[in-house]
XYZ file of C-alpha atoms in Angstrom:
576
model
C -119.111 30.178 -45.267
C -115.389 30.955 -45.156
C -113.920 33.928 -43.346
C -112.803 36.246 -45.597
C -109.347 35.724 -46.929
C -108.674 34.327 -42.937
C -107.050 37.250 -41.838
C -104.850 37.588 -45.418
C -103.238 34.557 -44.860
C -99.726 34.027 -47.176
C -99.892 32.027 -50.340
C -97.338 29.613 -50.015
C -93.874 30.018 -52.612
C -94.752 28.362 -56.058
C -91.804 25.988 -55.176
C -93.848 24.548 -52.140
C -97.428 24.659 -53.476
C -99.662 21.548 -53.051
C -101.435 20.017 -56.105
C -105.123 20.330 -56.766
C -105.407 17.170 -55.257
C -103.493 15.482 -53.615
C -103.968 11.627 -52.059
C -102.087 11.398 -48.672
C -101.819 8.081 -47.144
C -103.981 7.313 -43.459
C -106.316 5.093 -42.150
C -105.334 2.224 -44.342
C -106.012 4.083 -47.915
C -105.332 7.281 -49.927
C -107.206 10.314 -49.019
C -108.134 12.999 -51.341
C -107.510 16.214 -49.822
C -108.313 19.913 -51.795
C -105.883 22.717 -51.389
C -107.496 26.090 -51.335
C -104.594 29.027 -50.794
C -103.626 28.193 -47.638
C -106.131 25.610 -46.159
C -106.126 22.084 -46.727
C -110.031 20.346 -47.090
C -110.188 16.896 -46.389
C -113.359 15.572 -49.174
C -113.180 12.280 -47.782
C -116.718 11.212 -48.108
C -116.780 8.900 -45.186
C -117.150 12.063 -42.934
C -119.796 14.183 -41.946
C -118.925 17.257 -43.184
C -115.542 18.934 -45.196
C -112.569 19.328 -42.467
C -109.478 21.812 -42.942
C -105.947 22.223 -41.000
C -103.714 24.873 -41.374
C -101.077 24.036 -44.345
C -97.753 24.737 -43.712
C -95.822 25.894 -47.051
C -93.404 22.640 -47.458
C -94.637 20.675 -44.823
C -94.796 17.007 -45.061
C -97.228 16.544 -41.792
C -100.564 17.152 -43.594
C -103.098 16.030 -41.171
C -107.117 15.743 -40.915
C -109.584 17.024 -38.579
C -110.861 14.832 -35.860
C -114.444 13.659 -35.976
C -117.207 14.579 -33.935
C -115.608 11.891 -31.742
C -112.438 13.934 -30.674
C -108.947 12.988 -31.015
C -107.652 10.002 -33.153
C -106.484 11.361 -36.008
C -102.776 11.224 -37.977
C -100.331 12.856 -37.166
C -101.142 16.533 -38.610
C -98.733 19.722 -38.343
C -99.156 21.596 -34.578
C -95.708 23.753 -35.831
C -95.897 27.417 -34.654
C -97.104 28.063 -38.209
C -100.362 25.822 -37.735
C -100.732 27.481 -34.408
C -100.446 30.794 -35.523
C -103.052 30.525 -37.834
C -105.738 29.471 -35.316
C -105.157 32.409 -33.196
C -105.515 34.861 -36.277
C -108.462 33.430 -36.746
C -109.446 33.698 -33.293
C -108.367 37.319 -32.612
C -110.411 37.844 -35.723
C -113.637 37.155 -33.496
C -112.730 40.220 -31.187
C -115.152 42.650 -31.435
C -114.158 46.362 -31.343
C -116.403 48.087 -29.406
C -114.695 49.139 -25.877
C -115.406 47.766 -22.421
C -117.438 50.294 -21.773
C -120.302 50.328 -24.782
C -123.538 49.835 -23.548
C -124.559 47.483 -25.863
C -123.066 44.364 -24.418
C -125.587 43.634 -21.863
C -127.461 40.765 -22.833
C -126.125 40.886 -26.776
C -128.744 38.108 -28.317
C -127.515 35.479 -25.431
C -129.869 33.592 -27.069
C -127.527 32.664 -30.217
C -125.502 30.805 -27.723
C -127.987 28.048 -28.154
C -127.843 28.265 -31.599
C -124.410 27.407 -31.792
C -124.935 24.590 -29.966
C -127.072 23.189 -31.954
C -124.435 23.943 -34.793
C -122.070 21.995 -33.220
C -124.074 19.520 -31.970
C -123.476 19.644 -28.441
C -126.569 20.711 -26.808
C -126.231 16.558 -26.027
C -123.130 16.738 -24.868
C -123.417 19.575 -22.691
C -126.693 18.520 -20.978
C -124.696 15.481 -19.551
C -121.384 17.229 -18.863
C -121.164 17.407 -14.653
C -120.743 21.127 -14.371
C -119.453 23.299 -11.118
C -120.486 26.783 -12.665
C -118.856 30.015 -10.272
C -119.138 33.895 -10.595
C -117.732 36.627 -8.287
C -115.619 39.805 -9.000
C -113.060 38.594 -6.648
C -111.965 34.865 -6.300
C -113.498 33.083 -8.562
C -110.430 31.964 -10.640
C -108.511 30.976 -7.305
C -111.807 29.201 -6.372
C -112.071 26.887 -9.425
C -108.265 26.144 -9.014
C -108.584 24.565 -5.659
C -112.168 22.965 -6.431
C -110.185 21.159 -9.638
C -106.994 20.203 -7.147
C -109.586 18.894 -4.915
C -111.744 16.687 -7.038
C -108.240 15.770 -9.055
C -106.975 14.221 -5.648
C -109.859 12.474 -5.474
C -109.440 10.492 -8.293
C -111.593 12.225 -10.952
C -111.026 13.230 -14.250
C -111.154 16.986 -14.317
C -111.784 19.759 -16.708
C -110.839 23.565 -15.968
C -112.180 26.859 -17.762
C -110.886 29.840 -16.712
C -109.918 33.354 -18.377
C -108.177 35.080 -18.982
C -104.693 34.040 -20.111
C -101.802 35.188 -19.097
C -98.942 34.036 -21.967
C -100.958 31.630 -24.312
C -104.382 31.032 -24.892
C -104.600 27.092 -24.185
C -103.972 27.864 -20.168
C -107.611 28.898 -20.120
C -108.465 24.684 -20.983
C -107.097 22.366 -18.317
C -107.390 18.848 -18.653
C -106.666 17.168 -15.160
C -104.605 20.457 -13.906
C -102.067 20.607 -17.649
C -103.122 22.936 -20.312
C -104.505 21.424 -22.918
C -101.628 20.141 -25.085
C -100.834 22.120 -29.020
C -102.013 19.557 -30.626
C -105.554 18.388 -29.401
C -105.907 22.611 -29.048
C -105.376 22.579 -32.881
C -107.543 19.898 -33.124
C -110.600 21.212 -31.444
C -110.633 24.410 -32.962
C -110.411 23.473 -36.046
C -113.399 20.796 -35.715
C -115.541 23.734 -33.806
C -114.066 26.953 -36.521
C -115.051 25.278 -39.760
C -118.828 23.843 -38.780
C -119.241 27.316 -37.365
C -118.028 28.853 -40.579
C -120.473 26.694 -42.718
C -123.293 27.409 -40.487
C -123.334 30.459 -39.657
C -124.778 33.356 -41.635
C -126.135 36.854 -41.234
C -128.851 36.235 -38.957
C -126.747 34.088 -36.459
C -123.031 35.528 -37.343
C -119.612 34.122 -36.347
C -119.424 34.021 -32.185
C -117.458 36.581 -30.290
C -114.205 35.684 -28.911
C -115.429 34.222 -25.789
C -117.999 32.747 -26.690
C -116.223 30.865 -29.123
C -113.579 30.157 -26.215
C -116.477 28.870 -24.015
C -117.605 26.707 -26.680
C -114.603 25.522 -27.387
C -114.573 24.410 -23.600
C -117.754 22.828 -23.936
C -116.259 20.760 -27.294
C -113.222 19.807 -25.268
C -114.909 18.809 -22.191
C -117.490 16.432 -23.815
C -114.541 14.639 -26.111
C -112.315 14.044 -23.849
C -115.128 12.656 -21.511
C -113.825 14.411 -18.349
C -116.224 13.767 -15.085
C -116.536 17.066 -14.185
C -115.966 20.530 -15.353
C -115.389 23.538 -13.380
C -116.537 26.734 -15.307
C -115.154 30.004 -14.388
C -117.780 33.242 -15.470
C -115.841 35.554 -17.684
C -117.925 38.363 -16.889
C -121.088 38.685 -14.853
C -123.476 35.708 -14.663
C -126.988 36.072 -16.273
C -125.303 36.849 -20.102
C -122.114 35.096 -19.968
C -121.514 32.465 -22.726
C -120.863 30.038 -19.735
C -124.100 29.973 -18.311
C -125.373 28.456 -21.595
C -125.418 25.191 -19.468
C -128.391 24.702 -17.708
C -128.476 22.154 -15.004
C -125.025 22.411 -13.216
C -124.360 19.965 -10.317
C -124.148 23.417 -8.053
C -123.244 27.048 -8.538
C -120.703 29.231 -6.114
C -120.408 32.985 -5.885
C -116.848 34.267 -4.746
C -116.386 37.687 -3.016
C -118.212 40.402 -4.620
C -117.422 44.028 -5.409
C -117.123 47.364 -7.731
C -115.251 46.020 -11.173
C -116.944 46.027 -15.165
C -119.402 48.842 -13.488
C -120.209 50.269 -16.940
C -121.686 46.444 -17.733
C -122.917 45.541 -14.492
C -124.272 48.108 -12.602
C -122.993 51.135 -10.197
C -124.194 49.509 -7.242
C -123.431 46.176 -5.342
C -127.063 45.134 -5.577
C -126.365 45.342 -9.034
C -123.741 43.610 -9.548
C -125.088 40.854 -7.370
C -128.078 40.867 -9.326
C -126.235 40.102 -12.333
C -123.675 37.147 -10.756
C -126.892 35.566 -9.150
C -127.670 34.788 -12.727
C -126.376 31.550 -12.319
C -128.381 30.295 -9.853
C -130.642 27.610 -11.059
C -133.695 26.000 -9.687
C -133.142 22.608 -8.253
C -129.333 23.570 -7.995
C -127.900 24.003 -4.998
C -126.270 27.703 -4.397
C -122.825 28.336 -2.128
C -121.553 31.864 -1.202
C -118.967 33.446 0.503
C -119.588 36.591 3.413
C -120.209 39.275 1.511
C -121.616 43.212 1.651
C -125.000 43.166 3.034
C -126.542 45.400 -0.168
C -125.351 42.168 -1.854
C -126.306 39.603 0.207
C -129.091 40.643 0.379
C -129.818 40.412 -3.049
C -128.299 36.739 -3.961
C -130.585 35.501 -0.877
C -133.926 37.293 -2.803
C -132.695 35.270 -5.873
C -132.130 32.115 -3.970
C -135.534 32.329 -2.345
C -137.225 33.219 -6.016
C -135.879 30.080 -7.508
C -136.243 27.922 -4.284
C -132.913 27.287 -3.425
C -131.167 26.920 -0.538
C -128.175 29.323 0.159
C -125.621 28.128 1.503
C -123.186 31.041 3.068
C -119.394 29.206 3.937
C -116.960 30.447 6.559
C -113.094 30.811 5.688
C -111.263 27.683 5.845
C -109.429 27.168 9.290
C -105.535 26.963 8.982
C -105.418 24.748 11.443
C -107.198 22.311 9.524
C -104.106 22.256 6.741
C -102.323 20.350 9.921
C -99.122 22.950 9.125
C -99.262 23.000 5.373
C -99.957 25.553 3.481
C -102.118 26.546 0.590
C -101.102 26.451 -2.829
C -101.695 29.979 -3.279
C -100.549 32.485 -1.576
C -102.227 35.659 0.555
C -104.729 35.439 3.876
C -107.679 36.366 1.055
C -107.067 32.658 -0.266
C -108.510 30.584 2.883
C -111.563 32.558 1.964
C -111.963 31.105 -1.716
C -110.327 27.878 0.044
C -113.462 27.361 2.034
C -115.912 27.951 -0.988
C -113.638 24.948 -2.965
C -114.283 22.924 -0.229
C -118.089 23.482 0.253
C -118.352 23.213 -3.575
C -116.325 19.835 -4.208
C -118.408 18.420 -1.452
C -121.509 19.168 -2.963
C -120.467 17.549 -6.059
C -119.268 14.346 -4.930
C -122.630 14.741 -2.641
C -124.940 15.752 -5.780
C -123.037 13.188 -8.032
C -123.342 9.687 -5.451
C -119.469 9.791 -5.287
C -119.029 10.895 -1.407
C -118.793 7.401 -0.697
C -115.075 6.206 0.098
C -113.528 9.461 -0.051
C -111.196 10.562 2.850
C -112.126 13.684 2.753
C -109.423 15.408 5.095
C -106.081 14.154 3.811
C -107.401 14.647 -0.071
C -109.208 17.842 0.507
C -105.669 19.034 2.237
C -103.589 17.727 -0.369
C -105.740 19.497 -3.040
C -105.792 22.663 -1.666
C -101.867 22.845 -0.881
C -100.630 21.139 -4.218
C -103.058 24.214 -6.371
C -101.268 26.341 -8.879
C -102.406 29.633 -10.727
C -100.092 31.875 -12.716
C -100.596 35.595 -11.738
C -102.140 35.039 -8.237
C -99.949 35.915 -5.291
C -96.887 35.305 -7.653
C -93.432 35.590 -6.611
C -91.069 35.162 -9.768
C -86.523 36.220 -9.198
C -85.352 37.343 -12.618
C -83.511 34.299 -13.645
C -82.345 36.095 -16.613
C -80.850 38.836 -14.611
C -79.275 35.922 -12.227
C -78.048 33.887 -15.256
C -76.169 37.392 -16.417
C -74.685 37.947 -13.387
C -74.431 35.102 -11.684
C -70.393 35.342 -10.756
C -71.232 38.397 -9.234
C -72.490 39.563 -5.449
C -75.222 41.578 -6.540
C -78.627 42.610 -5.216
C -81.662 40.483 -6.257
C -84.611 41.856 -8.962
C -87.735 40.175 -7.413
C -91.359 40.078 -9.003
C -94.451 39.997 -6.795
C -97.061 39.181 -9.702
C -100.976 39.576 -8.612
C -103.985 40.843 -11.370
C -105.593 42.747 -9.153
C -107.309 45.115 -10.587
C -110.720 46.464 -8.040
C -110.100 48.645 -5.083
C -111.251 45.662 -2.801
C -108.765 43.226 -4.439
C -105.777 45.378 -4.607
C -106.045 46.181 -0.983
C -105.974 42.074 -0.535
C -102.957 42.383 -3.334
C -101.490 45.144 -0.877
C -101.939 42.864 1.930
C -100.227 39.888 0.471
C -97.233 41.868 -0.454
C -96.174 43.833 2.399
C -96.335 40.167 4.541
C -94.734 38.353 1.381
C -91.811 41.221 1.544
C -92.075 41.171 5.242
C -91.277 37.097 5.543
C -88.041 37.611 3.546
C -86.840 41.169 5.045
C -85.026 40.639 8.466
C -85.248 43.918 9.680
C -85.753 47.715 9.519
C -84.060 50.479 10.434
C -85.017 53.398 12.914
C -85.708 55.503 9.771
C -88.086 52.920 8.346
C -85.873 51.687 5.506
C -86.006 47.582 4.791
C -82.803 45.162 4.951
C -82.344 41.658 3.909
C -79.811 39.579 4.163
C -77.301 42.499 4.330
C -78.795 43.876 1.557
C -81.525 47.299 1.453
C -84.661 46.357 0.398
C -86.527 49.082 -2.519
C -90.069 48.671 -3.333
C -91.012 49.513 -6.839
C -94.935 49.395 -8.049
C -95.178 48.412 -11.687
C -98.814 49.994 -12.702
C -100.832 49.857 -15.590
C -105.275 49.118 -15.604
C -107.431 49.780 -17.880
C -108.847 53.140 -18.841
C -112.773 52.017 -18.012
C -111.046 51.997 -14.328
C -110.897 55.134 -11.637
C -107.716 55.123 -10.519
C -108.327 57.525 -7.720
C -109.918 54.211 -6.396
C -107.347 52.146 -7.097
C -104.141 53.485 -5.892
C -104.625 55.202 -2.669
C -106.202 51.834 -1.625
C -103.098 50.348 -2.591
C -100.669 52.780 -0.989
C -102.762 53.311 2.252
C -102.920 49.610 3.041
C -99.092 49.337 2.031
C -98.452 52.320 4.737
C -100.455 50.658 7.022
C -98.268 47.765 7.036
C -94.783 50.236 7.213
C -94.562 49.467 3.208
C -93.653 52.582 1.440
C -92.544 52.296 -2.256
C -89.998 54.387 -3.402
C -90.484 54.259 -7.204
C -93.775 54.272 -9.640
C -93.166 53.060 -12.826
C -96.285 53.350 -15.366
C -96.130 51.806 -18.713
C -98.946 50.698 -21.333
C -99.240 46.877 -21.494
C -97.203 44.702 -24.465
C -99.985 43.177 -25.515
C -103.081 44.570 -27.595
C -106.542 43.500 -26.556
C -107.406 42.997 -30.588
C -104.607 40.149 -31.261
C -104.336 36.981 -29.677
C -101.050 35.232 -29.416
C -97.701 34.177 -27.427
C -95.800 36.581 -29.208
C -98.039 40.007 -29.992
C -96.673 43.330 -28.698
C -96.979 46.884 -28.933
C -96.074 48.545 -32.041
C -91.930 48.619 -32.868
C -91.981 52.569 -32.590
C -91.873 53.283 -29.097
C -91.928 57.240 -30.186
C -95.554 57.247 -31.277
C -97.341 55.140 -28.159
C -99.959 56.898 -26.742
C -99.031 57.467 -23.541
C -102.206 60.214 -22.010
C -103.573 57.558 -20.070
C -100.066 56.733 -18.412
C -99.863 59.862 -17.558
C -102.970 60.142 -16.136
C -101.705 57.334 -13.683
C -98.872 59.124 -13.020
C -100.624 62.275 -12.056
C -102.761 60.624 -9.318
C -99.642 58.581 -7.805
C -97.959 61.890 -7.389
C -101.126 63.386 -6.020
C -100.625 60.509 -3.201
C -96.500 61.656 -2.825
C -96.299 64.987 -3.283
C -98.040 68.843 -3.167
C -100.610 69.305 -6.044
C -98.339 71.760 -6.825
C -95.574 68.927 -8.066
C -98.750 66.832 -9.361
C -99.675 69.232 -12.059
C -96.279 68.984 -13.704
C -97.627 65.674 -15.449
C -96.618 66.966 -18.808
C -93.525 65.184 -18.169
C -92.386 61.497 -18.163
C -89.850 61.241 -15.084
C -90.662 62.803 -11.094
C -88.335 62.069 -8.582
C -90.919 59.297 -7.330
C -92.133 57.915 -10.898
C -91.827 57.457 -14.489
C -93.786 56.747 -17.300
C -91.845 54.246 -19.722
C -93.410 53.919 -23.567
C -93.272 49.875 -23.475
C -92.744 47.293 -21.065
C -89.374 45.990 -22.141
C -87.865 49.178 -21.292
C -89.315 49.445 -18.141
C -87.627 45.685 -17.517
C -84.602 47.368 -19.211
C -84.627 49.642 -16.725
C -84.474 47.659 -13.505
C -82.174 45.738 -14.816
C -79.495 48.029 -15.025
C -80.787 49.684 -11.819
C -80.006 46.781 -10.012
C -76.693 46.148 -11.849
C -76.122 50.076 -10.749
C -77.104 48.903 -6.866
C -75.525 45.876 -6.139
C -76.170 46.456 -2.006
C -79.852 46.116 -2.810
C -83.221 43.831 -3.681
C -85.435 44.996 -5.402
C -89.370 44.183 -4.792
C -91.034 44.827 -7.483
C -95.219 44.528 -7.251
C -96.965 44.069 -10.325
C -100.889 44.561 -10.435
C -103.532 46.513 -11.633
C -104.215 44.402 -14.411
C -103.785 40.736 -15.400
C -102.709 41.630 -18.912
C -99.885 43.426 -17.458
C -99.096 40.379 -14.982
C -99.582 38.179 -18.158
C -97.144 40.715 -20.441
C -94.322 40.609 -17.690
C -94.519 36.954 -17.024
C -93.966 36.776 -20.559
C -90.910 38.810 -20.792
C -89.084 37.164 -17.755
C -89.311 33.538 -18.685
C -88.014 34.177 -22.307
């Protein structure tokens, strides 16, 4: 079954059209290969089942899917063209229905085991050496150090997290690098088109992440990694990760209020639904958590027979004056679950043996790297402009946090990050460094399913605590649209039509927090003398540009959070 029209794909010029058939040279003969529009079909009868690669209009690369047995293949096209294509094809997998629709729960989990059997790898999977963890807060920063860790100890490692900041092939690591363009092409393409064949009405075309968890599962298995670390995308009990059914041992990160409208209004709840991972026979670690939800994940423990295991923050002493990887106090919590989980593997797995575990457990933990976490990025393009003049500095504090519990952490981590480089204050509380003021500026946006009369007094009361007082609010809708994937999607050209209500809805509450609800209600407005609502990101950027260029006596601190897409949209925007 072929996806209708694959998102309207162009028909190549007639100057660079491919024959009927063609007979391209590889594995020591002439291949017949069928051009349909623009899809190539390799009818070589020696494989299992018809392949297809993107076909570049002119392009001399034609290549051939790999076999069930993963990369090997000629050289095929991985051009931006090729690459394109498979993320039009995945965005078409997004389903439309908001965050907040009911219906999700559960939504026939079930098929995930169908398309395993599609794909054949409900083999593969059953012997793939898993290290499954949920939480709301964490978990991402918790599979990062567990892969540094079990990396420095000499293993082969495969990392699943979500979700991407810039491109989607950061969400596959293969022993701590992205998966490269090419075996990404590769993969896709050998998991798309058996799914396309397969499927039908009754057992349709996987959703976006499940087909991204699947996709895991396909990489993982072919390129024979010895273990993988699965990150939940949402939840526990339904998400597509928790197809796999005998992990080497589970972890739940810090819980705490975020995807209420799926999981539940209370933490019992919630914890209900992350202890859906727990498996009999597999051993369960946790951090200190809420006693509503401890409670619960002991309950499910106890139900299934499982010890578990509750681990203690990681001792900085014990990093022997080195520091973690990642940034922010919150970390040595997530630290000490990495460590509890990679020793249960090597435990559960008969590789303890030999392994120092001190000076590689240290080494893992201080060499681990995650875009968007505790991020501190200068503007290098603002430097490279100016950089034969004394100006002030444009500095981005990048963290996704997007919960009331984690942006108080977020709020934590900032005012000591700014605090580390600022030298001083004056008596009337403003910051200096180097000679230069120091301006905080909060760049804002989270998604409308989110109360943001939770979210940003928690983030400006724990920045007051700490003498941080920002003196600018910028709101702006994120670049990217949640029904596209790719490196280069953005918000529509006209800037004039943007729907901005829900910006302004942010707006109103931050000026609830800085001035009389008398100033508040005048939200009809874009610009107070404490905020702004800008109708895209770039011209937000635009904007502090030229604001530092305007103050050359000052650095500017800028905090991003609120959401991860934002983080991911900025990130973007900088490094270009």
């Amino acid at each position: 079954m072929v996806a209708p029209a694959l998102l309207s794909p162009r028909t190549p010029s007639p100057s660079a059209r491919v024959p009927a058939a063609t007979l391209i040279r590889g594995f020591g003969g002439n291949i017949p290969f069928r051009c349909t529009r623009s899809r190539l079909l390799f009818v070589a009868p020696s494989l299992r089942a018809p392949e297809s690669y993107p076909l570049r209009a002119g392009s001399s690369n034609l290549g051939m899917a790999a076999g069930a047995g993963g990369v090997g293949s000629p050289e095929r096209d991985s051009s931006p063209t090729a690459y394109e294509e498979s993320l039009n094809c995945l965005s078409s997998l997004i389903t439309r229905r908001t965050r907040a629709d009911g219906t999700n729960k559960g939504d026939n989990f079930d098929l995930m085991f169908d398309y395993l059997k599609m794909l054949e790898l409900d083999g593969p999977i059953s012997r793939l050496k898993v290290i499954h963890v949920a939480g709301t807060k964490g978990k991402g920063s918790t599979c990062a150090f567990t892969e540094s860790i079990l990396r420095c100890c000499g293993f082969r490692t495969g990392l699943f997290t979500s979700p991407h900041l810039i491109d989607v092939r950061e969400r596959f690591r293969i022993d701590g690098v992205e998966i490269s363009e090419e075996k990404f092409l590769e993969y896709f393409w050998w998991c798309w088109n058996r799914l396309q064949e397969k499927t039908n009405d009754d057992v349709p075309m996987p959703t976006y992440f499940r087909f991204l968890a699947l996709l895991a599962f396909k990489i993982f298995s072919a390129e024979q990694v010895d273990v993988a670390i699965l990150e939940v995308g949402l939840g526990g009990k339904f998400d597509a990760t928790n197809v796999v059914q005998k992990p080497i041992v589970c972890g739940i990160s810090s819980l705490g209020y975020d995807h209420m409208e799926i999981l539940g209004n209370t933490l019992g709840e919630i914890a209900g639904e992350k202890s859906g991972i727990f498996k009999q026979g597999v051993p369960a670690y946790t951090v200190p958590q809420p006693e509503e939800a401890m409670s619960v994940l002991k309950d499910k423990a106890f139900q299934l027979g499982i010890p578990l295991h509750v681990v203690s923050p990681l001792d900085s002493g014990a990093l022997k004056d080195l520091h973690l990887g990642l940034d922010g106090e919150h970390q040595y919590i997530n630290a000490g679950l990495a460590i509890s989980l990679s020793r249960a593997w090597l435990k559960e797995t008969g590789n303890a043996e030999g392994i120092n575990f001190q000076d590689t457990f240290v080494r893992g933990l201080t060499i681990t790297s995650l875009q968007g976490r505790a991020q501190i990025v200068p503007d290098s393009h603002l430097r490279s402009q100016e950089r034969n003049f004394s100006l002030g500095d444009l500095v981005f504090y990048l963290d996704g946090a997007h919960s009331p519990e984690s942006l108080e952490v977020c709020a934590r981590w900032f005012s000591h990050a700014i605090r580390d480089v600022t030298q001083h204050s004056d008596t009337q509380g403003e910051q200096h460094f180097a000679g230069h003021n120091a301006s905080q500026i909060l760049l804002f946006n989270c998604m409308s399913v989110r109360d943001p009369q939770l979210l940003l007094p928690r983030l400006v009361n724990t920045c007051a605590q700490y003498g941080v007082h920002f003196h600018r609010a910028l709101f702006v809708p994120n670049q990217s649209v949640y029904n596209k994937v790719g490196s280069h999607v953005s918000a529509p050209a006209d800037s004039q039509h943007v729907d901005l209500s829900w910006q302004l809805t942010l707006q109103k509450v931050w000026e609830s927090l800085t001035h009389s609800e008398k100033d508040a209600g005048l939200s009809s407005t874009r610009d107070h003398e404490h905020s702004s609502v800008f109708p895209s990101l770039p011209l937000a950027i635009k904007w502090l540009r030229e604001h530092v260029q305007q103050n050359r006596s000052t650095r500017f601190q800028v905090l991003v959070t609120g959401s991860l897409h934002l983080v991911g949209d900025v990130l973007r925007l900088i490094k270009k």
